[in-house]
Amino acid sequence: MSNRKINMKEKYRLLTRDLEWEYSYRDYKEIFPMEEFEGIKITDWSKWEDPFRLTMDAYWKYQAEKEKKLYAILDAFAQNNGQQNVTDARYVNAIKLFLTGISPGEHQAAMGFGHVGRQLGGVGARVACQMQAIDELRHVQTQIHAMSHYNKFFDGFQDFSHMHDRVWYLSVPKSFFDDARTAGPFEYMVAIGFSFEYVLTNLLFVPFMSGAAYNGDMATVTFGFSAQSDEARHMTLGLEIIKFLLEQHPDNVPIVQRWINKWFWRGTRMLALVAMMMDYMLPNKVMSWKEAWEVYFEEAGGALFKDLARYGIEMPAYAKTAIAEKEHISHQAWSIFYNYGHAAAFHTWMPTEEEMDWLSEKYPDTFDKYYRPRFEKWREMEAAGERFYNPTLPMLCQTCQIPMGFTDMEDPTSTFYRQSEYDGERYNFCSDGCKDIFDYEPEKYVQSWLPVHQIYQGNCGGAEMEEVLGEYYKINLGVDNMDFHGSPDEQRWNAWHNLSSAEDKLKQAS
Amino acid sequence: MSIEIKTATLEPIRHTFEHTKRRFGDKPASRYQEASYDIAPEQNFHYRPLWQPEKELFDQSRTAVRMEDWNVHKDPRQYYYGTYVQARAKLQEVTESNYAFFEKRGLADRMNDEVKAKIIRCLVPLRHAELGANMNNMFAFSYGTATVLNQGFLYQSMDRLGIAQYLSRIGLLLGGNSTENLVAAKEFWMSDPAWQGIRRYIENALCLKDWFEVFIAQDVVLDTLLYDLMYRQFDEAITEQGGSDLAMLTEFMQEWHKDSSRWVDATLKTTVGESEHNRETIAGWITDWQEKAVADLAPLAEIAVGDGAINASVDVLNKRLAKAGL
Ligand SMILES: [Fe+2]
Ligand SMILES: [Fe+2]
Ligand SMILES: [Zn+2]
C-alpha cells in the first residue's frame, strides 16, 4: 500500500485542531468560564487561522538546536571573561535595567500565555499561546543565564527578582504586566500578544539587543539573535488575534479599539525607560530614540493601522501626543533617574561633551533649548563635588507609576498634570492617556501598589531612606547606586584595563 | 598527559545571584538553580484579577494544599527550558527514525486487520485524552506559585500535546495516511461505551478549580493507570497477537512516562511530606479520583487487554502512592 500524501496544512489540522471534541458531560462554559465576561463575541473558533504550524516534535528539535548554540557561546563568553570587551562599564547599566525590569516581564508573559493557553475555547489559539508561554519561559531563563556572568563582575544584577517586587521604578514594568495578567483573556491577548509583541517589540526588545551588538556585549546579543525566530512567531500570533477578534463580530471592534488605545499608551509610557537607555546609557549609540520611534512606530505602525482601517480600527488615541514626546521623553526620563540616582540599583551619569553634541545633533529642536543648560549645570555641580541628588520623594502617576516629571508638549517647561476624583479620593496622572485609563476602570487602578505611597505608609521597611533602599529594596548602598563616577564598577573596570595595558607594554618590551 | 592553557583569571566579586545564595549558600549555583528558584513574583501585586477578584496573582490559596515554602520542590531531572528541550529533542530523534522506518518498510501492511482495528479502537482515541492532559497541566502551570514547580507542569503540558500528535500519526500510518482511522477513533471517543467513562473523567477534571487536585486527578491517578494499561499491558497483548511493531511507535510514550514519573513522584513526595494536612487532603482526592478512574477505565481495560488488567494497573498505582508516603 503506498501512502497518500497529505499537505502541511491538512496534517497540522489533524495533529492539532482535530484533537478537540464537543464536550457533552460538562458544559462548554464550565470548561471555559472566562470567555464571555469581557463582552467579546466569538461566534466560531474554527475560523481561527493558525499563525504558524509547528508540531511539538519540530518545536523540540529546532529549539534544542538553538539552545545548544546559545549555551556554547555563553560558556565561551564566561571562560574568556567577555565582560571585559564591552565598550565601557557604563554600558553594563543598560543590561542591569534589562534584567531587573524586563526579564521578570518575560516570566509574567509565560504565565499569562499559559493562562490564555488554557482558557481560550479554540484549540488552535490555545496551542499557539502555549508555545508562546514556553518560549517566554525560555526568554527569562536564558536572560538570567546570559547575565549570570556579568553578575559576578558588576554590581546591581544580584537581586533582580527581589527588587522587581519592590523598587519604585520597577513598579512601572511590573504594574504593566500585572495589569495585563489581571485582565480577561482577550484583553491580555490584545495587550501583550498584539500591542506589545507586534506593535512595540521593535522599540523594546530590538533596542536592547542592538545596543548589545553595538557595545560588544556578546552574551546578550547572542540571546537576542537566538530569540529572533521566537519573536517572529509571537508577532504572527499577535496579528492573528486582532484579525480574528475583529472578524468574529462587529461588536468586538469598539472593545478592541479601546484596548489598543489603552495598551498603546501604557506601552509608550514604559518605553520611556528604553528611550533613555538608547540615548544616554549606550556608549556606542545605535540610533537616537527619536529615529527609532520614527522608523518603528510612525512608519511601520502607520502602515499597520492603515491596514487595520478596513476593520474600522483607528490609530491609537494619543498617538499624536506620543509622537510629540519623541523629542523630549528620553531627556526627561534620564533627568528623573539622574535626580534619583541614589535610589536606583544602577548607575547614572551626565553625558560627556561629545555625547551632548550627539544629542544636539539628533534633537536640534529641543536638546540645546531645554536640556543642555540643565545638564551643564549638573555637570558643574558634580565637578565642584556637589553632585545633585533630589532628596524628596516624587509624586507618582496612578496609572503608569512614573514620577510626575513629563512636561506639557504645548509648553515643554511646565510639568503636565491631571487629576481625577473617585470615591472621595484624588488621584494624579502624568498624561491624558493615563487619566483616561483610570477613569474607565477606577476600581482597578485605585488598587495600584504605588511605591511612594507605600513608603509613606511605612510598608517598606521603615521611615529612613537607608531602611527603604538598603534593607527593603536590598540595594547595596554606595555600591549599586549613585553616580557611575567613583563607583566600584568603574574602579574595577579601570583596574582590568590598566592591567591589560601593562601587559601590552611588557609584550612590546620583549 | 595534560596540557594547560594559560588564561587571565579575574576574581569574581560574587559567586551567584542573591536569591540562589540565600537558598543554597555562597557558592556557584547551577543553571537549573539560577533560573528556577525564587524567580516568580511574591508580593506587592498591583491589581486583583478581573476573572477572580477574590484572589491575587500567584495566590497560594488556589489550592487546598499548603506549603511553608513552595520553592522547596525539586525536579530530579533538573529541567529548565534548555535541558528540557534537549532531552525531548533526543527522544524525538529516535522516534522520528522509528516512524520513518515503520513507514518505509511498510510495517503497517504486516499487521493483520484485527490488530489494526484493535489499535484504532483502543489506542488512537487516546489522542483526545492527551489533549485533555495538555489542558489540565496548563491549568496547573498557570495557577501555581513557584516557578521551580510550575515549569514542570508547562513541560508536562507540552509533552502531552506531543503525545497526542504521535498518537494521531499512528492513526494515519495504519491507514496509509487517510484520515478514516482518525475519524473512526474520534467516533469511539465520542460514543463507544468503552470510552465514555474516560471522557467523562477528563471533562470533569477540566472543571476542577484546585490546581493540585488537577495534578492528582490527571498526572497521578489517571496517567499511572492509563500508561500502565496501554503502554505496558496493551503493548504486550498486541505483541502476542502479532502486532509487535507497534512498540516502535509507542517507544516515545514509554520512555516519556519513565522520565515524567520521576518528576511526578518527587512532587508528590515533597508535598505529602510537608504536613499531615497535605497528606490527608491528597489522600482524600486520591480516594475520590481512584474510585472513579478504576470504574471508568475498566471497560477499556477489558476490551484492550482482558480480565483483571485493571487490577494489575491498580497495583502499580498503589505501589507508587506507597512510595510517596500515601
Ligand atoms: Fe519574550
Ligand atoms: Fe515575545
Ligand atoms: Zn502616567
PDB file of N, CA, C and O in Angstrom, chain A residues 3-4 14 19-21 24-26 56 59 63 75 107 115 130 141 145 148 151-152 154-155 158-159 161 165-166 174 182-183 266 447, chain B residues 13-15 18 22 31 34-35 38 42-44 46-48 50-51 81 84 103 127-128 134 143 147 151 165 177 186 196 199 203-204 206:
ATOM      1  N   ASN A   3       1.462   5.151   0.534  1.00  0.00           N
ATOM      2  CA  ASN A   3       0.782   6.131   1.366  1.00  0.00           C
ATOM      3  C   ASN A   3       0.367   7.386   0.614  1.00  0.00           C
ATOM      4  O   ASN A   3       1.112   7.904  -0.201  1.00  0.00           O
ATOM      5  N   ARG A   4      -0.787   7.823   0.943  1.00  0.00           N
ATOM      6  CA  ARG A   4      -1.314   9.062   0.400  1.00  0.00           C
ATOM      7  C   ARG A   4      -0.470  10.217   0.962  1.00  0.00           C
ATOM      8  O   ARG A   4       0.012  10.166   2.083  1.00  0.00           O
ATOM      9  N   LEU A  14      -4.998  17.922  11.425  1.00  0.00           N
ATOM     10  CA  LEU A  14      -5.262  16.620  12.043  1.00  0.00           C
ATOM     11  C   LEU A  14      -4.500  16.440  13.358  1.00  0.00           C
ATOM     12  O   LEU A  14      -4.993  15.823  14.288  1.00  0.00           O
ATOM     13  N   LEU A  19      -7.913  17.403  17.442  1.00  0.00           N
ATOM     14  CA  LEU A  19      -7.858  16.749  18.754  1.00  0.00           C
ATOM     15  C   LEU A  19      -9.032  17.168  19.639  1.00  0.00           C
ATOM     16  O   LEU A  19      -9.415  16.478  20.567  1.00  0.00           O
ATOM     17  N   GLU A  20      -9.566  18.351  19.345  1.00  0.00           N
ATOM     18  CA  GLU A  20     -10.673  18.903  20.136  1.00  0.00           C
ATOM     19  C   GLU A  20     -11.953  18.101  19.890  1.00  0.00           C
ATOM     20  O   GLU A  20     -12.140  17.539  18.826  1.00  0.00           O
ATOM     21  N   TRP A  21     -12.788  18.025  20.896  1.00  0.00           N
ATOM     22  CA  TRP A  21     -14.074  17.349  20.720  1.00  0.00           C
ATOM     23  C   TRP A  21     -15.168  18.201  21.322  1.00  0.00           C
ATOM     24  O   TRP A  21     -14.900  19.157  22.054  1.00  0.00           O
ATOM     25  N   SER A  24     -19.688  16.838  26.202  1.00  0.00           N
ATOM     26  CA  SER A  24     -21.099  16.508  26.425  1.00  0.00           C
ATOM     27  C   SER A  24     -21.391  16.151  27.882  1.00  0.00           C
ATOM     28  O   SER A  24     -22.525  16.178  28.311  1.00  0.00           O
ATOM     29  N   TYR A  25     -20.351  15.797  28.645  1.00  0.00           N
ATOM     30  CA  TYR A  25     -20.610  15.504  30.061  1.00  0.00           C
ATOM     31  C   TYR A  25     -20.630  16.770  30.885  1.00  0.00           C
ATOM     32  O   TYR A  25     -21.258  16.845  31.926  1.00  0.00           O
ATOM     33  N   ARG A  26     -19.880  17.751  30.417  1.00  0.00           N
ATOM     34  CA  ARG A  26     -19.879  19.039  31.089  1.00  0.00           C
ATOM     35  C   ARG A  26     -20.172  20.111  30.061  1.00  0.00           C
ATOM     36  O   ARG A  26     -19.965  19.944  28.870  1.00  0.00           O
ATOM     37  N   MET A  56       4.918  19.590  17.942  1.00  0.00           N
ATOM     38  CA  MET A  56       5.850  19.544  19.066  1.00  0.00           C
ATOM     39  C   MET A  56       7.190  18.913  18.701  1.00  0.00           C
ATOM     40  O   MET A  56       8.227  19.349  19.173  1.00  0.00           O
ATOM     41  N   TYR A  59       9.147  21.510  17.155  1.00  0.00           N
ATOM     42  CA  TYR A  59       9.480  22.534  18.149  1.00  0.00           C
ATOM     43  C   TYR A  59      10.679  22.091  18.988  1.00  0.00           C
ATOM     44  O   TYR A  59      11.652  22.823  19.144  1.00  0.00           O
ATOM     45  N   GLN A  63      14.241  24.129  18.708  1.00  0.00           N
ATOM     46  CA  GLN A  63      14.589  24.901  19.894  1.00  0.00           C
ATOM     47  C   GLN A  63      15.828  24.309  20.570  1.00  0.00           C
ATOM     48  O   GLN A  63      16.661  25.040  21.092  1.00  0.00           O
ATOM     49  N   ASP A  75      28.994  29.857  27.397  1.00  0.00           N
ATOM     50  CA  ASP A  75      30.131  29.218  28.078  1.00  0.00           C
ATOM     51  C   ASP A  75      31.448  29.865  27.653  1.00  0.00           C
ATOM     52  O   ASP A  75      32.305  30.146  28.484  1.00  0.00           O
ATOM     53  N   HIS A 107       8.836  36.478  32.391  1.00  0.00           N
ATOM     54  CA  HIS A 107       8.241  35.465  33.273  1.00  0.00           C
ATOM     55  C   HIS A 107       6.737  35.665  33.361  1.00  0.00           C
ATOM     56  O   HIS A 107       5.957  34.705  33.264  1.00  0.00           O
ATOM     57  N   HIS A 115      -1.964  30.978  30.896  1.00  0.00           N
ATOM     58  CA  HIS A 115      -3.350  31.169  31.335  1.00  0.00           C
ATOM     59  C   HIS A 115      -4.311  31.202  30.146  1.00  0.00           C
ATOM     60  O   HIS A 115      -5.304  30.464  30.113  1.00  0.00           O
ATOM     61  N   GLN A 130       0.194  28.455  24.009  1.00  0.00           N
ATOM     62  CA  GLN A 130       1.030  27.579  24.844  1.00  0.00           C
ATOM     63  C   GLN A 130       2.482  27.617  24.375  1.00  0.00           C
ATOM     64  O   GLN A 130       3.408  27.646  25.185  1.00  0.00           O
ATOM     65  N   GLN A 141      14.653  32.605  31.344  1.00  0.00           N
ATOM     66  CA  GLN A 141      15.738  31.749  31.838  1.00  0.00           C
ATOM     67  C   GLN A 141      17.052  31.998  31.098  1.00  0.00           C
ATOM     68  O   GLN A 141      18.119  32.065  31.720  1.00  0.00           O
ATOM     69  N   HIS A 145      20.671  33.458  32.484  1.00  0.00           N
ATOM     70  CA  HIS A 145      21.948  32.790  32.218  1.00  0.00           C
ATOM     71  C   HIS A 145      22.916  33.690  31.463  1.00  0.00           C
ATOM     72  O   HIS A 145      24.112  33.658  31.714  1.00  0.00           O
ATOM     73  N   SER A 148      24.241  36.047  34.071  1.00  0.00           N
ATOM     74  CA  SER A 148      24.811  35.428  35.262  1.00  0.00           C
ATOM     75  C   SER A 148      26.302  35.758  35.392  1.00  0.00           C
ATOM     76  O   SER A 148      26.810  35.991  36.492  1.00  0.00           O
ATOM     77  N   ASN A 151      26.873  39.315  36.492  1.00  0.00           N
ATOM     78  CA  ASN A 151      26.577  39.428  37.918  1.00  0.00           C
ATOM     79  C   ASN A 151      27.810  39.136  38.772  1.00  0.00           C
ATOM     80  O   ASN A 151      27.936  39.644  39.876  1.00  0.00           O
ATOM     81  N   LYS A 152      28.700  38.350  38.242  1.00  0.00           N
ATOM     82  CA  LYS A 152      29.883  38.004  39.033  1.00  0.00           C
ATOM     83  C   LYS A 152      30.944  39.095  39.004  1.00  0.00           C
ATOM     84  O   LYS A 152      31.923  39.031  39.740  1.00  0.00           O
ATOM     85  N   PHE A 154      29.960  42.719  38.181  1.00  0.00           N
ATOM     86  CA  PHE A 154      29.383  44.066  38.305  1.00  0.00           C
ATOM     87  C   PHE A 154      28.307  44.047  39.380  1.00  0.00           C
ATOM     88  O   PHE A 154      27.706  43.006  39.663  1.00  0.00           O
ATOM     89  N   ASP A 155      28.032  45.219  39.929  1.00  0.00           N
ATOM     90  CA  ASP A 155      27.016  45.336  40.975  1.00  0.00           C
ATOM     91  C   ASP A 155      25.668  45.735  40.377  1.00  0.00           C
ATOM     92  O   ASP A 155      25.628  46.485  39.403  1.00  0.00           O
ATOM     93  N   GLN A 158      22.424  41.498  41.225  1.00  0.00           N
ATOM     94  CA  GLN A 158      22.408  40.355  42.137  1.00  0.00           C
ATOM     95  C   GLN A 158      21.051  40.013  42.725  1.00  0.00           C
ATOM     96  O   GLN A 158      20.790  38.881  43.057  1.00  0.00           O
ATOM     97  N   ASP A 159      20.158  40.999  42.831  1.00  0.00           N
ATOM     98  CA  ASP A 159      18.889  40.690  43.498  1.00  0.00           C
ATOM     99  C   ASP A 159      17.699  41.088  42.626  1.00  0.00           C
ATOM    100  O   ASP A 159      16.705  41.628  43.112  1.00  0.00           O
ATOM    101  N   SER A 161      15.211  39.674  41.213  1.00  0.00           N
ATOM    102  CA  SER A 161      13.860  39.166  41.428  1.00  0.00           C
ATOM    103  C   SER A 161      13.233  39.827  42.670  1.00  0.00           C
ATOM    104  O   SER A 161      12.079  40.284  42.635  1.00  0.00           O
ATOM    105  N   ASP A 165       9.884  43.098  42.764  1.00  0.00           N
ATOM    106  CA  ASP A 165       8.669  43.164  43.582  1.00  0.00           C
ATOM    107  C   ASP A 165       8.568  44.440  44.419  1.00  0.00           C
ATOM    108  O   ASP A 165       7.539  44.660  45.057  1.00  0.00           O
ATOM    109  N   ARG A 166       9.637  45.237  44.477  1.00  0.00           N
ATOM    110  CA  ARG A 166       9.647  46.317  45.468  1.00  0.00           C
ATOM    111  C   ARG A 166      10.099  47.684  44.981  1.00  0.00           C
ATOM    112  O   ARG A 166       9.558  48.700  45.410  1.00  0.00           O
ATOM    113  N   LYS A 174       6.399  46.253  36.255  1.00  0.00           N
ATOM    114  CA  LYS A 174       5.636  45.231  36.989  1.00  0.00           C
ATOM    115  C   LYS A 174       4.139  45.510  36.900  1.00  0.00           C
ATOM    116  O   LYS A 174       3.337  44.613  36.658  1.00  0.00           O
ATOM    117  N   THR A 182      -4.060  40.507  34.931  1.00  0.00           N
ATOM    118  CA  THR A 182      -5.309  40.519  35.691  1.00  0.00           C
ATOM    119  C   THR A 182      -6.502  40.847  34.812  1.00  0.00           C
ATOM    120  O   THR A 182      -7.637  40.800  35.265  1.00  0.00           O
ATOM    121  N   ALA A 183      -6.238  41.207  33.556  1.00  0.00           N
ATOM    122  CA  ALA A 183      -7.336  41.456  32.615  1.00  0.00           C
ATOM    123  C   ALA A 183      -7.887  40.119  32.130  1.00  0.00           C
ATOM    124  O   ALA A 183      -7.304  39.068  32.382  1.00  0.00           O
ATOM    125  N   ARG A 266      -0.047  52.700  27.572  1.00  0.00           N
ATOM    126  CA  ARG A 266       0.689  52.076  28.665  1.00  0.00           C
ATOM    127  C   ARG A 266       2.062  51.622  28.182  1.00  0.00           C
ATOM    128  O   ARG A 266       3.063  51.786  28.872  1.00  0.00           O
ATOM    129  N   GLN A 447      -6.265  50.316  43.092  1.00  0.00           N
ATOM    130  CA  GLN A 447      -5.518  49.264  43.803  1.00  0.00           C
ATOM    131  C   GLN A 447      -4.006  49.367  43.628  1.00  0.00           C
ATOM    132  O   GLN A 447      -3.263  48.661  44.305  1.00  0.00           O
TER     133      GLN A 447
ATOM    134  N   ILE B  13      33.417  39.029  41.996  1.00  0.00           N
ATOM    135  CA  ILE B  13      33.047  39.679  43.253  1.00  0.00           C
ATOM    136  C   ILE B  13      31.937  38.920  43.980  1.00  0.00           C
ATOM    137  O   ILE B  13      31.664  39.174  45.135  1.00  0.00           O
ATOM    138  N   ARG B  14      31.262  38.040  43.272  1.00  0.00           N
ATOM    139  CA  ARG B  14      30.280  37.167  43.937  1.00  0.00           C
ATOM    140  C   ARG B  14      30.128  35.903  43.116  1.00  0.00           C
ATOM    141  O   ARG B  14      30.478  35.871  41.941  1.00  0.00           O
ATOM    142  N   HIS B  15      29.610  34.860  43.758  1.00  0.00           N
ATOM    143  CA  HIS B  15      29.528  33.571  43.066  1.00  0.00           C
ATOM    144  C   HIS B  15      28.232  33.378  42.312  1.00  0.00           C
ATOM    145  O   HIS B  15      28.175  32.644  41.331  1.00  0.00           O
ATOM    146  N   GLU B  18      21.758  36.699  44.473  1.00  0.00           N
ATOM    147  CA  GLU B  18      21.383  36.661  45.888  1.00  0.00           C
ATOM    148  C   GLU B  18      20.291  35.620  46.153  1.00  0.00           C
ATOM    149  O   GLU B  18      20.254  35.021  47.219  1.00  0.00           O
ATOM    150  N   ARG B  22      20.920  32.943  49.000  1.00  0.00           N
ATOM    151  CA  ARG B  22      20.107  32.795  50.211  1.00  0.00           C
ATOM    152  C   ARG B  22      19.643  31.347  50.388  1.00  0.00           C
ATOM    153  O   ARG B  22      19.538  30.835  51.478  1.00  0.00           O
ATOM    154  N   ARG B  31      22.890  26.213  36.639  1.00  0.00           N
ATOM    155  CA  ARG B  31      21.948  26.924  35.773  1.00  0.00           C
ATOM    156  C   ARG B  31      20.517  26.580  36.158  1.00  0.00           C
ATOM    157  O   ARG B  31      19.639  27.429  36.114  1.00  0.00           O
ATOM    158  N   GLU B  34      19.770  28.813  39.250  1.00  0.00           N
ATOM    159  CA  GLU B  34      19.654  30.254  38.998  1.00  0.00           C
ATOM    160  C   GLU B  34      18.376  30.606  38.251  1.00  0.00           C
ATOM    161  O   GLU B  34      17.786  31.654  38.484  1.00  0.00           O
ATOM    162  N   ALA B  35      17.936  29.711  37.356  1.00  0.00           N
ATOM    163  CA  ALA B  35      16.795  30.053  36.512  1.00  0.00           C
ATOM    164  C   ALA B  35      15.474  29.467  36.998  1.00  0.00           C
ATOM    165  O   ALA B  35      14.454  29.623  36.342  1.00  0.00           O
ATOM    166  N   ASP B  38      12.881  30.904  43.134  1.00  0.00           N
ATOM    167  CA  ASP B  38      12.616  32.261  43.610  1.00  0.00           C
ATOM    168  C   ASP B  38      12.588  33.313  42.515  1.00  0.00           C
ATOM    169  O   ASP B  38      12.930  34.464  42.760  1.00  0.00           O
ATOM    170  N   GLU B  42       6.391  37.555  44.354  1.00  0.00           N
ATOM    171  CA  GLU B  42       5.790  37.048  45.589  1.00  0.00           C
ATOM    172  C   GLU B  42       4.892  38.025  46.303  1.00  0.00           C
ATOM    173  O   GLU B  42       4.045  37.634  47.091  1.00  0.00           O
ATOM    174  N   GLN B  43       5.116  39.312  46.068  1.00  0.00           N
ATOM    175  CA  GLN B  43       4.279  40.269  46.799  1.00  0.00           C
ATOM    176  C   GLN B  43       4.120  41.589  46.061  1.00  0.00           C
ATOM    177  O   GLN B  43       4.673  41.782  44.995  1.00  0.00           O
ATOM    178  N   ASN B  44       3.328  42.456  46.683  1.00  0.00           N
ATOM    179  CA  ASN B  44       3.067  43.788  46.132  1.00  0.00           C
ATOM    180  C   ASN B  44       2.425  43.732  44.745  1.00  0.00           C
ATOM    181  O   ASN B  44       2.821  44.458  43.836  1.00  0.00           O
ATOM    182  N   HIS B  46      -0.282  44.489  42.002  1.00  0.00           N
ATOM    183  CA  HIS B  46      -0.965  45.772  41.830  1.00  0.00           C
ATOM    184  C   HIS B  46      -2.479  45.665  41.780  1.00  0.00           C
ATOM    185  O   HIS B  46      -3.167  46.504  42.333  1.00  0.00           O
ATOM    186  N   TYR B  47      -2.977  44.668  41.068  1.00  0.00           N
ATOM    187  CA  TYR B  47      -4.431  44.605  40.864  1.00  0.00           C
ATOM    188  C   TYR B  47      -4.906  43.176  41.054  1.00  0.00           C
ATOM    189  O   TYR B  47      -4.176  42.233  40.826  1.00  0.00           O
ATOM    190  N   ARG B  48      -6.168  43.069  41.432  1.00  0.00           N
ATOM    191  CA  ARG B  48      -6.768  41.735  41.535  1.00  0.00           C
ATOM    192  C   ARG B  48      -7.305  41.324  40.172  1.00  0.00           C
ATOM    193  O   ARG B  48      -7.813  42.161  39.423  1.00  0.00           O
ATOM    194  N   LEU B  50      -9.526  40.415  37.199  1.00  0.00           N
ATOM    195  CA  LEU B  50     -10.942  40.640  36.866  1.00  0.00           C
ATOM    196  C   LEU B  50     -11.671  39.300  36.801  1.00  0.00           C
ATOM    197  O   LEU B  50     -12.860  39.218  37.044  1.00  0.00           O
ATOM    198  N   TRP B  51     -10.931  38.247  36.506  1.00  0.00           N
ATOM    199  CA  TRP B  51     -11.540  36.917  36.360  1.00  0.00           C
ATOM    200  C   TRP B  51     -11.591  36.169  37.680  1.00  0.00           C
ATOM    201  O   TRP B  51     -12.074  35.039  37.736  1.00  0.00           O
ATOM    202  N   TYR B  81      14.305  25.261  30.758  1.00  0.00           N
ATOM    203  CA  TYR B  81      13.932  25.191  29.353  1.00  0.00           C
ATOM    204  C   TYR B  81      14.991  24.467  28.498  1.00  0.00           C
ATOM    205  O   TYR B  81      14.679  23.582  27.703  1.00  0.00           O
ATOM    206  N   TYR B  84      15.349  20.797  29.214  1.00  0.00           N
ATOM    207  CA  TYR B  84      14.100  20.143  28.810  1.00  0.00           C
ATOM    208  C   TYR B  84      14.053  19.923  27.294  1.00  0.00           C
ATOM    209  O   TYR B  84      13.847  18.802  26.833  1.00  0.00           O
ATOM    210  N   GLU B 103       7.273   3.341   8.287  1.00  0.00           N
ATOM    211  CA  GLU B 103       6.596   3.727   7.044  1.00  0.00           C
ATOM    212  C   GLU B 103       7.323   3.167   5.822  1.00  0.00           C
ATOM    213  O   GLU B 103       6.715   2.593   4.925  1.00  0.00           O
ATOM    214  N   ARG B 127      -5.636  10.076  21.759  1.00  0.00           N
ATOM    215  CA  ARG B 127      -5.164  11.404  21.330  1.00  0.00           C
ATOM    216  C   ARG B 127      -6.032  12.502  21.912  1.00  0.00           C
ATOM    217  O   ARG B 127      -5.553  13.590  22.219  1.00  0.00           O
ATOM    218  N   HIS B 128      -7.301  12.229  22.084  1.00  0.00           N
ATOM    219  CA  HIS B 128      -8.185  13.247  22.677  1.00  0.00           C
ATOM    220  C   HIS B 128      -7.935  13.364  24.178  1.00  0.00           C
ATOM    221  O   HIS B 128      -7.919  14.464  24.721  1.00  0.00           O
ATOM    222  N   ASN B 134      -3.078  17.837  28.292  1.00  0.00           N
ATOM    223  CA  ASN B 134      -2.388  19.080  27.949  1.00  0.00           C
ATOM    224  C   ASN B 134      -3.058  20.269  28.635  1.00  0.00           C
ATOM    225  O   ASN B 134      -2.409  21.108  29.266  1.00  0.00           O
ATOM    226  N   TYR B 143      -1.705  28.490  37.434  1.00  0.00           N
ATOM    227  CA  TYR B 143      -2.179  28.902  38.759  1.00  0.00           C
ATOM    228  C   TYR B 143      -1.231  28.570  39.904  1.00  0.00           C
ATOM    229  O   TYR B 143      -1.520  28.888  41.059  1.00  0.00           O
ATOM    230  N   THR B 147       8.046  28.974  40.383  1.00  0.00           N
ATOM    231  CA  THR B 147       8.489  28.561  39.049  1.00  0.00           C
ATOM    232  C   THR B 147       9.171  27.197  39.055  1.00  0.00           C
ATOM    233  O   THR B 147       9.041  26.436  38.104  1.00  0.00           O
ATOM    234  N   GLN B 151       7.186  25.188  36.231  1.00  0.00           N
ATOM    235  CA  GLN B 151       7.753  24.868  34.927  1.00  0.00           C
ATOM    236  C   GLN B 151       7.562  23.380  34.606  1.00  0.00           C
ATOM    237  O   GLN B 151       7.376  23.029  33.441  1.00  0.00           O
ATOM    238  N   GLN B 165      -0.043  14.175  19.290  1.00  0.00           N
ATOM    239  CA  GLN B 165       0.331  14.242  17.876  1.00  0.00           C
ATOM    240  C   GLN B 165       0.936  12.926  17.394  1.00  0.00           C
ATOM    241  O   GLN B 165       0.643  12.480  16.279  1.00  0.00           O
ATOM    242  N   ASN B 177      -2.124   7.028   5.583  1.00  0.00           N
ATOM    243  CA  ASN B 177      -2.304   8.481   5.632  1.00  0.00           C
ATOM    244  C   ASN B 177      -3.717   8.957   5.325  1.00  0.00           C
ATOM    245  O   ASN B 177      -3.943  10.155   5.183  1.00  0.00           O
ATOM    246  N   LYS B 186     -12.198   8.986  16.668  1.00  0.00           N
ATOM    247  CA  LYS B 186     -12.951  10.060  17.322  1.00  0.00           C
ATOM    248  C   LYS B 186     -14.373   9.600  17.628  1.00  0.00           C
ATOM    249  O   LYS B 186     -14.934   9.926  18.674  1.00  0.00           O
ATOM    250  N   GLN B 196     -16.560   6.047  27.260  1.00  0.00           N
ATOM    251  CA  GLN B 196     -17.317   7.162  27.836  1.00  0.00           C
ATOM    252  C   GLN B 196     -16.900   7.511  29.264  1.00  0.00           C
ATOM    253  O   GLN B 196     -16.907   8.672  29.668  1.00  0.00           O
ATOM    254  N   ARG B 199     -13.792   9.658  29.007  1.00  0.00           N
ATOM    255  CA  ARG B 199     -14.096  11.007  28.513  1.00  0.00           C
ATOM    256  C   ARG B 199     -14.783  11.825  29.607  1.00  0.00           C
ATOM    257  O   ARG B 199     -14.457  12.995  29.829  1.00  0.00           O
ATOM    258  N   GLU B 203     -13.480  15.326  31.226  1.00  0.00           N
ATOM    259  CA  GLU B 203     -14.307  16.537  31.219  1.00  0.00           C
ATOM    260  C   GLU B 203     -14.536  17.028  32.649  1.00  0.00           C
ATOM    261  O   GLU B 203     -14.538  18.232  32.906  1.00  0.00           O
ATOM    262  N   ASN B 204     -14.702  16.117  33.571  1.00  0.00           N
ATOM    263  CA  ASN B 204     -14.845  16.521  34.977  1.00  0.00           C
ATOM    264  C   ASN B 204     -13.570  17.169  35.506  1.00  0.00           C
ATOM    265  O   ASN B 204     -13.628  18.195  36.185  1.00  0.00           O
ATOM    266  N   LEU B 206     -11.446  18.764  33.883  1.00  0.00           N
ATOM    267  CA  LEU B 206     -11.293  20.085  33.261  1.00  0.00           C
ATOM    268  C   LEU B 206     -12.105  21.168  33.981  1.00  0.00           C
ATOM    269  O   LEU B 206     -11.907  22.353  33.739  1.00  0.00           O
TER     270      LEU B 206
END
